[in-house]
Short mmCIF file of C-alpha atoms and ligand atoms in Angstrom, two decimals:
data_model
loop_
_atom_site.label_atom_id
_atom_site.label_comp_id
_atom_site.label_asym_id
_atom_site.label_seq_id
_atom_site.Cartn_x
_atom_site.Cartn_y
_atom_site.Cartn_z
CA UNK A 79 -15.85 -9.36 2.73
CA UNK A 80 -16.49 -6.07 4.49
CA UNK A 81 -13.48 -4.24 5.86
CA UNK A 82 -14.16 -1.92 8.77
CA UNK A 83 -10.85 -0.09 8.70
CA UNK A 84 -7.46 0.28 7.08
CA UNK A 85 -4.22 0.10 8.99
CA UNK A 86 -1.74 2.45 7.34
CA UNK A 87 1.92 1.54 7.28
CA UNK A 88 4.57 4.18 6.77
CA UNK A 89 8.34 4.11 6.59
CA UNK A 90 9.56 4.80 10.07
CA UNK A 91 13.29 5.09 9.51
CA UNK A 92 13.15 8.65 8.26
CA UNK A 93 11.06 9.96 11.09
CA UNK A 94 12.71 9.62 14.43
CA UNK A 95 12.23 11.98 17.31
CA UNK A 96 10.15 15.09 17.03
CA UNK A 97 9.83 14.79 13.26
CA UNK A 98 7.59 11.83 13.80
CA UNK A 99 4.78 13.98 15.14
CA UNK A 100 4.99 16.37 12.20
CA UNK A 101 5.15 13.50 9.73
CA UNK A 102 2.11 11.73 11.17
CA UNK A 103 0.05 14.90 11.36
CA UNK A 104 0.86 15.75 7.74
CA UNK A 105 0.02 12.19 6.71
CA UNK A 106 -3.34 12.29 8.48
CA UNK A 107 -4.14 15.63 6.87
CA UNK A 108 -3.31 14.41 3.35
CA UNK A 109 -5.28 11.20 3.88
CA UNK A 110 -8.32 13.22 4.91
CA UNK A 111 -8.01 15.37 1.78
CA UNK A 112 -7.68 12.29 -0.43
CA UNK A 113 -10.65 10.53 1.16
CA UNK A 114 -12.86 13.61 1.03
CA UNK A 115 -13.38 12.84 -2.66
CA UNK A 116 -14.58 9.30 -1.94
CA UNK A 117 -18.20 8.63 -1.15
CA UNK A 118 -18.84 7.51 2.42
CA UNK A 119 -17.65 8.56 5.83
CA UNK A 120 -14.07 7.99 6.91
CA UNK A 121 -12.37 8.71 10.20
CA UNK A 122 -8.62 9.05 9.98
CA UNK A 123 -7.05 8.61 13.41
CA UNK A 124 -3.68 8.38 15.06
CA UNK A 125 -3.78 5.71 17.74
CA UNK A 126 -0.88 4.46 19.82
CA UNK A 127 1.78 4.98 17.20
CA UNK A 128 -0.37 3.79 14.32
CA UNK A 129 -2.56 5.50 11.74
CA UNK A 130 -5.96 4.04 10.92
CA UNK A 131 -8.85 4.85 8.65
CA UNK A 132 -12.13 3.73 10.18
CA UNK A 133 -15.05 3.20 7.83
CA UNK A 134 -18.23 3.25 9.90
CA UNK A 135 -20.56 3.45 6.91
CA UNK A 136 -20.98 1.69 3.63
CA UNK A 137 -18.28 2.79 1.20
CA UNK A 138 -16.62 1.93 -2.08
CA UNK A 139 -13.61 -0.19 -1.16
CA UNK A 140 -11.82 0.13 -4.52
CA UNK A 141 -12.24 3.89 -4.58
CA UNK A 142 -10.98 4.30 -1.02
CA UNK A 143 -7.92 2.18 -1.79
CA UNK A 144 -7.25 4.13 -5.00
CA UNK A 145 -7.36 7.39 -3.06
CA UNK A 146 -5.01 6.09 -0.35
CA UNK A 147 -2.61 4.75 -2.98
CA UNK A 148 -1.96 8.36 -4.01
CA UNK A 149 -1.06 9.66 -0.55
CA UNK A 150 2.70 10.07 -0.28
CA UNK A 151 4.16 8.71 2.94
CA UNK A 152 2.02 5.56 2.86
CA UNK A 153 4.04 2.39 2.34
CA UNK A 154 1.28 -0.14 2.89
CA UNK A 155 -2.50 -0.22 3.20
CA UNK A 156 -3.91 -3.14 5.21
CA UNK A 157 -7.67 -3.76 5.06
CA UNK A 158 -8.82 -4.72 8.56
CA UNK A 159 -11.82 -6.64 9.83
CA UNK A 160 -12.77 -5.60 13.36
CA UNK A 161 -14.44 -7.98 15.83
CA UNK A 162 -15.85 -7.18 19.27
CA UNK A 163 -13.75 -8.48 22.14
CA UNK A 164 -16.01 -11.19 23.57
CA UNK A 165 -13.46 -13.40 25.17
CA UNK A 166 -10.71 -15.58 23.87
CA UNK A 167 -12.84 -18.45 22.62
CA UNK A 168 -14.90 -16.12 20.50
CA UNK A 169 -11.72 -14.54 19.19
CA UNK A 170 -10.50 -17.94 18.00
CA UNK A 171 -13.80 -18.51 16.23
CA UNK A 172 -13.71 -15.05 14.66
CA UNK A 173 -10.21 -15.48 13.30
CA UNK A 174 -11.06 -18.89 11.84
CA UNK A 175 -14.17 -17.45 10.23
CA UNK A 176 -12.04 -14.60 8.81
CA UNK A 177 -9.84 -17.24 7.19
CA UNK A 178 -12.84 -19.19 5.91
CA UNK A 179 -14.30 -16.08 4.32
CA UNK A 180 -11.10 -14.68 2.91
CA UNK A 181 -9.25 -17.85 1.87
CA UNK A 182 -11.86 -20.61 1.73
CA UNK A 183 -9.50 -23.14 0.10
CA UNK A 184 -6.32 -22.17 1.90
CA UNK A 185 -3.65 -24.85 1.68
CA UNK A 186 -0.35 -22.93 2.01
CA UNK A 187 1.91 -22.06 4.89
CA UNK A 188 0.97 -19.38 7.40
CA UNK A 189 1.85 -17.80 10.66
CA UNK A 190 -0.22 -15.87 13.14
CA UNK A 191 1.32 -12.67 14.40
CA UNK A 192 -0.30 -11.25 17.51
CA UNK A 193 0.21 -7.79 18.89
CA UNK A 194 -1.28 -6.72 22.20
CA UNK A 195 -1.85 -2.99 22.25
CA UNK A 196 -3.97 -3.71 25.31
CA UNK A 197 -1.26 -4.98 27.65
CA UNK A 198 -3.80 -5.97 30.28
CA UNK A 199 -5.01 -8.80 28.06
CA UNK A 200 -4.66 -11.96 30.16
CA UNK A 201 -2.93 -14.12 27.54
CA UNK A 202 0.49 -13.37 26.06
CA UNK A 203 0.91 -12.65 22.36
CA UNK A 204 2.88 -15.86 21.83
CA UNK A 205 0.14 -17.94 23.38
CA UNK A 206 -2.58 -16.23 21.40
CA UNK A 207 -0.67 -16.90 18.17
CA UNK A 208 -0.11 -20.55 19.11
CA UNK A 209 -3.73 -21.17 20.10
CA UNK A 210 -5.19 -19.50 17.04
CA UNK A 211 -2.66 -21.25 14.82
CA UNK A 212 -3.90 -24.55 16.22
CA UNK A 213 -7.52 -23.70 15.46
CA UNK A 214 -6.64 -22.72 11.91
CA UNK A 215 -4.82 -26.02 11.38
CA UNK A 216 -7.95 -27.84 12.57
CA UNK A 217 -10.13 -25.90 10.12
CA UNK A 218 -7.66 -26.14 7.23
CA UNK A 219 -6.10 -29.59 7.27
CA UNK A 220 -4.05 -28.83 4.13
CA UNK A 221 -2.36 -25.80 5.69
CA UNK A 222 0.89 -25.77 7.63
CA UNK A 223 2.69 -23.37 9.92
CA UNK A 224 5.90 -21.68 8.79
CA UNK A 225 7.11 -18.91 11.06
CA UNK A 226 10.10 -17.93 8.88
CA UNK A 227 8.78 -17.59 5.35
CA UNK A 228 5.02 -18.12 5.35
CA UNK A 229 2.75 -17.64 2.31
CA UNK A 230 0.35 -15.79 4.57
CA UNK A 231 0.84 -13.76 7.71
CA UNK A 232 -2.33 -13.35 9.67
CA UNK A 233 -2.08 -10.39 12.01
CA UNK A 234 -4.23 -10.17 15.11
CA UNK A 235 -4.14 -6.94 17.06
CA UNK A 236 -5.74 -6.91 20.45
CA UNK A 237 -7.06 -3.45 21.23
CA UNK A 238 -10.44 -2.48 22.67
CA UNK A 239 -11.61 -4.63 19.83
CA UNK A 240 -9.88 -7.33 17.83
CA UNK A 241 -8.31 -6.26 14.54
CA UNK A 242 -7.56 -8.91 11.95
CA UNK A 243 -5.68 -8.40 8.69
CA UNK A 244 -3.59 -10.41 6.31
CA UNK A 245 -2.91 -8.26 3.28
CA UNK A 246 -0.80 -5.23 2.49
CA UNK A 247 -1.59 -3.17 -0.59
CA UNK A 248 1.46 -1.25 -1.73
CA UNK A 249 1.37 2.53 -1.15
CA UNK A 250 3.35 5.12 -3.11
CA UNK A 251 6.05 5.68 -0.46
CA UNK A 252 7.73 9.07 -0.17
CA UNK A 253 6.92 11.73 2.40
CA UNK A 254 3.56 13.38 3.12
CA UNK A 255 2.95 16.65 1.28
CA UNK A 256 3.59 19.58 3.56
CA UNK A 257 6.61 18.12 5.37
CA UNK A 258 9.12 19.76 3.06
CA UNK A 259 8.16 23.27 1.99
CA UNK A 260 6.85 24.37 -1.38
CA UNK A 261 8.28 24.69 -4.90
CA UNK A 262 7.14 26.15 -8.23
CA UNK A 263 6.80 23.70 -11.12
CA UNK A 264 7.26 24.94 -14.68
CA UNK A 265 4.48 22.87 -16.17
CA UNK A 266 4.26 22.52 -19.95
CA UNK A 267 2.01 20.21 -21.87
CA UNK A 268 4.80 17.68 -22.36
CA UNK A 269 5.63 14.34 -20.82
CA UNK A 270 8.52 15.41 -18.61
CA UNK A 271 7.31 18.26 -16.44
CA UNK A 272 4.29 16.47 -14.89
CA UNK A 273 6.64 13.60 -13.97
CA UNK A 274 9.12 16.09 -12.49
CA UNK A 275 6.35 17.65 -10.38
CA UNK A 276 5.20 14.24 -9.18
CA UNK A 277 8.73 13.24 -8.18
CA UNK A 278 9.40 16.34 -6.12
CA UNK A 279 5.93 16.23 -4.54
CA UNK A 280 6.71 12.65 -3.53
CA UNK A 281 9.42 13.99 -1.25
CA UNK A 282 6.81 15.91 0.71
CA UNK A 283 7.02 19.17 -1.22
CA UNK A 284 3.86 21.15 -1.85
CA UNK A 285 3.57 22.37 -5.42
CA UNK A 286 2.41 25.41 -7.30
CA UNK A 287 2.79 25.70 -11.06
CA UNK A 288 3.35 28.15 -13.87
CA UNK A 289 2.46 27.65 -17.52
CA UNK A 290 3.57 29.95 -20.34
CA UNK A 291 0.77 30.42 -22.79
CA UNK A 292 1.17 32.17 -26.15
CA UNK A 293 -2.22 32.96 -27.63
CA UNK A 294 -3.14 32.97 -30.46
CA UNK A 295 -0.14 30.79 -31.35
CA UNK A 296 -1.11 28.32 -28.66
CA UNK A 297 -4.80 27.47 -28.45
CA UNK A 298 -7.27 27.27 -25.59
CA UNK A 299 -7.09 23.53 -26.02
CA UNK A 300 -3.35 23.57 -25.35
CA UNK A 301 -4.06 25.49 -22.14
CA UNK A 302 -6.84 23.07 -21.19
CA UNK A 303 -4.38 20.22 -21.64
CA UNK A 304 -2.06 21.81 -19.08
CA UNK A 305 -4.98 22.34 -16.70
CA UNK A 306 -5.85 18.66 -17.14
CA UNK A 307 -2.25 17.63 -16.44
CA UNK A 308 -2.21 19.81 -13.34
CA UNK A 309 -5.38 18.02 -12.16
CA UNK A 310 -3.70 14.65 -12.62
CA UNK A 311 -0.62 15.75 -10.69
CA UNK A 312 -2.88 17.27 -8.00
CA UNK A 313 -4.34 13.82 -7.31
CA UNK A 314 -0.99 13.11 -5.67
CA UNK A 315 0.25 16.54 -4.68
CA UNK A 316 -3.00 18.04 -3.41
CA UNK A 317 -4.25 21.47 -4.58
CA UNK A 318 -2.07 23.40 -7.05
CA UNK A 319 -2.26 27.11 -7.85
CA UNK A 320 -1.61 27.22 -11.57
CA UNK A 321 -0.31 30.54 -12.94
CA UNK A 322 -1.06 30.98 -16.63
CA UNK A 323 1.29 33.62 -18.00
CA UNK A 324 0.59 35.39 -21.28
CA UNK A 325 3.95 35.02 -22.91
CA UNK A 326 3.15 36.04 -26.50
CA UNK A 327 4.39 39.63 -26.44
CA UNK A 328 7.67 38.71 -24.78
CA UNK A 329 8.25 35.93 -27.27
CA UNK A 330 7.45 38.16 -30.25
CA UNK A 331 9.73 40.86 -28.94
CA UNK A 332 12.63 38.44 -28.49
CA UNK A 333 11.88 37.10 -31.97
CA UNK A 334 12.11 40.60 -33.41
CA UNK A 335 15.24 41.70 -31.58
CA UNK A 336 17.49 38.69 -31.09
CA UNK A 337 19.28 36.16 -33.34
CA UNK A 338 16.88 33.34 -34.04
CA UNK A 339 19.28 30.58 -33.06
CA UNK A 340 19.42 32.08 -29.55
CA UNK A 341 15.69 32.46 -29.28
CA UNK A 342 14.98 29.35 -27.25
CA UNK A 343 17.68 30.05 -24.68
CA UNK A 344 16.69 33.67 -24.20
CA UNK A 345 13.06 32.73 -24.02
CA UNK A 346 13.82 30.09 -21.40
CA UNK A 347 15.77 32.63 -19.38
CA UNK A 348 12.69 34.84 -19.31
CA UNK A 349 10.51 31.90 -18.32
CA UNK A 350 12.79 31.24 -15.37
CA UNK A 351 12.76 34.88 -14.32
CA UNK A 352 8.96 35.00 -14.37
CA UNK A 353 8.60 31.63 -12.65
CA UNK A 354 10.95 32.84 -9.96
CA UNK A 355 8.90 35.99 -9.46
CA UNK A 356 5.78 33.94 -8.73
CA UNK A 357 7.77 31.42 -6.72
CA UNK A 358 9.03 34.10 -4.36
CA UNK A 359 5.59 35.68 -4.15
CA UNK A 360 4.12 32.31 -3.09
CA UNK A 361 6.89 31.49 -0.60
CA UNK A 362 8.37 28.71 -2.74
CA UNK A 363 11.90 27.60 -1.95
CA UNK A 364 12.81 26.33 -5.42
CA UNK A 365 11.81 25.84 -9.05
CA UNK A 366 11.13 22.49 -10.71
CA UNK A 367 11.58 21.65 -14.38
CA UNK A 368 11.36 18.51 -16.49
CA UNK A 369 14.75 19.05 -18.09
CA UNK A 370 16.92 16.04 -18.93
CA UNK A 371 20.51 16.34 -20.15
CA UNK A 372 20.83 16.27 -23.90
CA UNK A 373 17.15 15.74 -24.68
CA UNK A 374 16.97 18.82 -26.92
CA UNK A 375 19.26 21.73 -27.85
CA UNK A 376 18.08 23.75 -24.86
CA UNK A 377 19.07 20.95 -22.49
CA UNK A 378 22.75 20.49 -23.21
CA UNK A 379 24.96 21.27 -20.23
CA UNK A 380 25.88 24.59 -21.87
CA UNK A 381 22.24 25.50 -22.41
CA UNK A 382 21.19 24.42 -18.91
CA UNK A 383 23.97 26.57 -17.46
CA UNK A 384 22.80 29.54 -19.53
CA UNK A 385 19.21 29.07 -18.37
CA UNK A 386 20.23 28.50 -14.80
CA UNK A 387 22.28 31.67 -14.66
CA UNK A 388 19.24 33.91 -14.20
CA UNK A 389 17.88 31.94 -11.24
CA UNK A 390 18.60 32.78 -7.63
CA UNK A 391 16.43 29.98 -6.23
CA UNK A 392 17.63 26.38 -6.52
CA UNK A 393 16.26 24.65 -9.62
CA UNK A 394 15.24 21.04 -9.05
CA UNK A 395 15.42 18.81 -12.13
CA UNK A 396 14.47 15.36 -10.89
CA UNK A 397 14.56 13.70 -14.35
CA UNK A 398 17.91 15.21 -15.29
CA UNK A 399 19.64 11.83 -15.67
CA UNK A 400 16.70 9.88 -17.05
CA UNK A 401 16.25 8.63 -20.60
CA UNK A 402 13.00 9.55 -22.29
CA UNK A 403 11.79 5.96 -21.97
CA UNK A 404 12.32 6.01 -18.21
CA UNK A 405 10.32 9.23 -17.94
CA UNK A 406 7.58 7.76 -20.14
CA UNK A 407 7.32 4.76 -17.83
CA UNK A 408 6.68 6.96 -14.81
CA UNK A 409 4.20 9.08 -16.73
CA UNK A 410 2.26 5.91 -17.56
CA UNK A 411 2.34 4.82 -13.94
CA UNK A 412 0.96 8.13 -12.71
CA UNK A 413 -1.51 8.33 -15.59
CA UNK A 414 -0.32 11.58 -17.20
CA UNK A 415 1.04 9.97 -20.38
CA UNK A 416 -2.19 9.81 -22.40
CA UNK A 417 -2.87 13.49 -21.76
CA UNK A 418 0.73 14.55 -22.39
CA UNK A 419 0.79 13.05 -25.87
CA UNK A 420 -2.32 14.87 -27.08
CA UNK A 421 -1.11 16.79 -30.10
CA UNK A 422 -1.48 20.43 -29.11
CA UNK A 423 1.14 23.02 -29.93
CA UNK A 424 3.55 24.28 -27.29
CA UNK A 425 4.78 27.85 -27.04
CA UNK A 426 8.41 26.68 -27.28
CA UNK A 427 7.94 24.86 -30.54
CA UNK A 428 6.28 27.65 -32.45
CA UNK A 429 9.16 30.06 -32.57
CA UNK A 430 11.84 27.44 -32.60
CA UNK A 431 14.82 28.05 -34.92
CA UNK A 432 16.00 25.53 -37.50
CA UNK A 433 19.47 25.40 -35.96
CA UNK A 434 19.29 26.50 -32.32
CA UNK A 435 22.60 26.98 -30.51
CA UNK A 436 23.61 23.99 -28.47
CA UNK A 437 26.61 25.66 -26.83
CA UNK A 438 25.37 29.13 -26.01
CA UNK A 439 28.08 31.55 -24.99
CA UNK A 440 26.95 33.59 -22.02
CA UNK A 441 28.67 36.78 -23.18
CA UNK A 442 26.87 36.51 -26.49
CA UNK A 443 23.55 35.85 -24.80
CA UNK A 444 24.04 38.86 -22.51
CA UNK A 445 24.78 41.02 -25.53
CA UNK A 446 21.64 39.80 -27.28
CA UNK A 447 19.53 40.46 -24.22
CA UNK A 448 20.80 44.07 -24.23
CA UNK A 449 18.83 44.48 -27.43
CA UNK A 450 15.68 43.97 -25.40
CA UNK A 451 16.40 46.86 -23.03
CA UNK A 452 13.94 49.29 -24.45
CA UNK A 453 10.70 47.41 -23.86
CA UNK A 454 11.36 44.24 -21.90
CA UNK A 455 10.69 45.64 -18.42
CA UNK A 456 7.37 46.97 -19.50
CA UNK A 457 6.46 43.68 -21.21
CA UNK A 458 7.50 41.67 -18.16
CA UNK A 459 5.39 43.85 -15.93
CA UNK A 460 2.44 43.43 -18.26
CA UNK A 461 2.91 39.63 -18.28
CA UNK A 462 2.99 39.51 -14.48
CA UNK A 463 -0.04 41.75 -14.21
CA UNK A 464 -2.18 39.77 -16.67
CA UNK A 465 -1.32 36.34 -15.28
CA UNK A 466 -4.38 34.26 -14.58
CA UNK A 467 -4.36 32.06 -11.48
CA UNK A 468 -6.37 28.83 -11.62
CA UNK A 469 -6.95 26.84 -8.43
CA UNK A 470 -6.55 23.17 -9.27
CA UNK A 471 -7.78 20.60 -6.79
P1 LIG B 726 8.15 18.61 -21.32
O1 LIG B 726 7.82 17.24 -21.73
O2 LIG B 726 8.09 18.81 -19.89
O3 LIG B 726 7.37 19.64 -22.08
P2 LIG B 726 10.33 19.06 -23.13
O4 LIG B 726 11.20 17.95 -23.42
O5 LIG B 726 9.30 19.44 -24.09
O6 LIG B 726 9.68 18.83 -21.69
P3 LIG B 726 11.34 21.79 -23.14
O7 LIG B 726 10.21 22.23 -23.96
O8 LIG B 726 12.72 22.14 -23.54
O9 LIG B 726 11.35 20.24 -22.84
O10 LIG B 726 11.15 22.33 -21.69
C1 LIG B 726 11.96 21.97 -20.63
C2 LIG B 726 11.24 22.30 -19.36
O11 LIG B 726 10.91 23.70 -19.33
C3 LIG B 726 9.90 21.58 -19.23
O12 LIG B 726 10.05 20.30 -18.67
C4 LIG B 726 9.16 22.52 -18.34
O13 LIG B 726 9.53 22.35 -16.98
C5 LIG B 726 9.62 23.88 -18.80
N1 LIG B 726 8.72 24.43 -19.84
C6 LIG B 726 8.86 24.35 -21.18
N2 LIG B 726 7.83 24.96 -21.82
C7 LIG B 726 7.03 25.45 -20.86
C8 LIG B 726 5.80 26.18 -20.86
N3 LIG B 726 5.18 26.53 -21.98
N4 LIG B 726 5.27 26.51 -19.67
C9 LIG B 726 5.88 26.15 -18.51
N5 LIG B 726 7.02 25.47 -18.45
C10 LIG B 726 7.61 25.12 -19.60
MG1 LIG B 727 7.77 20.97 -23.51
#
């Protein structure tokens, strides 16, 4: 069956009043971006309080649906067959032929739901539904009408043309990217941070990212893995500017100057400081990490507090209360899992102490950081200056 359009359903509760306009415009924009990667021509249009994708040319249905399934804000995707308006009798025939094509052996319960966008249409919606229902019963003697809990709802929209649909493919929900500002994701090669980025993006937040790279201790392949993860997240979030920070000299310096059991915490404090620098530069309103309470020594409440202390922007940690297994499930759903588990080294793991502190004392940490006074500013400046920016789309 050839579908000429998609009717896009979105959650309307969250978008009353003047927000509605902003929401719909952002949705249309993100849909256009998503469909630009699909072969064929698509026209995304707002029409009388609805959003449609019209498909005037031949196109790959599966690919188009896959692309739309990644656009936040979409709750349902309904493939539509469009018929010319050639009078009511023809409409009845068209709807019956839709049923015959789509559900040749239909024997369940159904209802017809008619909506007249064209109010001048001479027959009321109720009558249209009743008449068409009758014709369907004639063509499908095994079928029956159930207006309360039907197996199939056949929607007929009367516009300039007649739109017929009966299926809703589930969308990702959430809010369209661009309706909620921008935040900076600390993206490592692990399982958690891509999921964290996805979750915040789902609330309409545009995303940039920063990755701390420690050559030669971390390889080009480890960096490529992060680029690949950013690409997977970008399928949902849209383009990401990925900042690759050369972190080696800072890490080595901390390693030389500070107690090894405090290394991870101090290192993470520097990561946050650098991420915040780029966040502010890019106009981001927060940081995002994949931290989850108790997962590792650096994610106890004490450690999180110590890391958080250096941040002035809010830090969003959407997986904070999730078990690893729950995070893994989302990463499988969004297709980042297989990439995340590739076995490349991470800059955090290389210098990790045998017995890292799990209850860092802030006074002690401050004292240790004093030992970095001599060179740290210079090293930070160098790290900022040599950061490579990769545009991911
Ligand atoms: P993930 O699966 O996200 O790597 P993790 O369990 O390995 O998480 P940590 O290594 O302690 O946890 O890192 C916690 C968070 O700090 C990560 O989720 C990520 O947001 C950030 N982070 C850690 N290492 C890096 C890095 N090399 N570059 C950028 N961000 C990082
Ligand atoms: Mg990690």
